[in-house]
């Protein structure tokens, strides 16, 4: 039995660009032999759950998504080479602490990472989006990274840092300007705005990250101060020891993997505006040391020893990366972006995928692959049908507008009135008689 772990592809010198995927790969690398699982570079649109990481068990044709569910499933399945530190000997306090720290990582560290890699327009356009383009087959980089960024922005919306997204900020300002113009407000011409003092001075030259630096560092400190209480490099075995008047806080292996994933993605990427990395390096040397040492211990050769699936020989990869599959995934991403229709389409497609998974859960892997292929063909045909319908509607609208005069005459003509001397009163009439 060889399990298939579907994850986002590698980036920044790490096995995955996504924190949960990276944590799962880190956990597998320490608990399973490379002969018992395959790493499949994928994206959410390629798996039935539409969420990564996703673990597929060929023997039962079942999918499990998410870091915590996969870890629980793996401990229940017990593959031949599965080896986990004997956490049953750890006191209940360690398990309770670990749950608390995992909650902190998912609720507070994840929004920080979203601000750094996705909300910040400079970091996203120069670093994050090119990384996604390198790991996604064409034409998926046109659609899926935008959906990921939107989800990450929503995840960090409660922090009130939307101004870091200068793209959205410019769209908002342009919309407000159009509304003011439509309402008849007097506007300063764009060519004169700099001359009258707009966008000038010290504040005008600062980046959004620099303007909000104090608040950003405060948000980071709330997370890093708590994580700094843990001695991550200490082995789980052994008795608690006092360290500078306080006990060393131990955590389980899963918590270490999750903390490594988030901290590594904060520390290792080379960003044009690395405010989060600067905070880590300046004030939290222990966390930086943990990332470097844990990476060296778990991935000694930059991930080359990981059992990545071969695209040519492995059926799981060839099925998800086929031309038909990629086009179908792209069509679905485009349809998802259509207002109202996209939401209804996503709901219908999710129900259909769930029904297919339930019907094939007890059948063989071959049947599951065939069902996925049929679903992709159906999706492609439906997407093409919707596209043709949209083209026909647009063409019909143009026809009515141009030839039927639905919105008025097809050609509008304005004539400038002839102005003569007679229009300037009595004096004008007098001079007009002399001409």
Short mmCIF file of C-alpha atoms in Angstrom, two decimals, residues 420-435:
data_model
loop_
_atom_site.label_atom_id
_atom_site.label_comp_id
_atom_site.label_asym_id
_atom_site.label_seq_id
_atom_site.Cartn_x
_atom_site.Cartn_y
_atom_site.Cartn_z
CA UNK A 420 -23.30 85.35 -36.39
CA UNK A 421 -22.95 89.00 -35.42
CA UNK A 422 -26.70 89.27 -35.05
CA UNK A 423 -26.61 87.09 -31.96
CA UNK A 424 -24.71 89.81 -30.02
CA UNK A 425 -27.66 92.17 -29.50
CA UNK A 426 -28.34 95.58 -31.09
CA UNK A 427 -24.68 96.40 -31.67
CA UNK A 428 -24.16 93.09 -33.37
CA UNK A 429 -27.21 93.65 -35.58
CA UNK A 430 -25.89 97.05 -36.62
CA UNK A 431 -22.52 95.64 -37.64
CA UNK A 432 -24.15 92.66 -39.29
CA UNK A 433 -25.86 95.06 -41.72
CA UNK A 434 -22.49 96.40 -42.80
CA UNK A 435 -21.13 92.99 -43.77
#
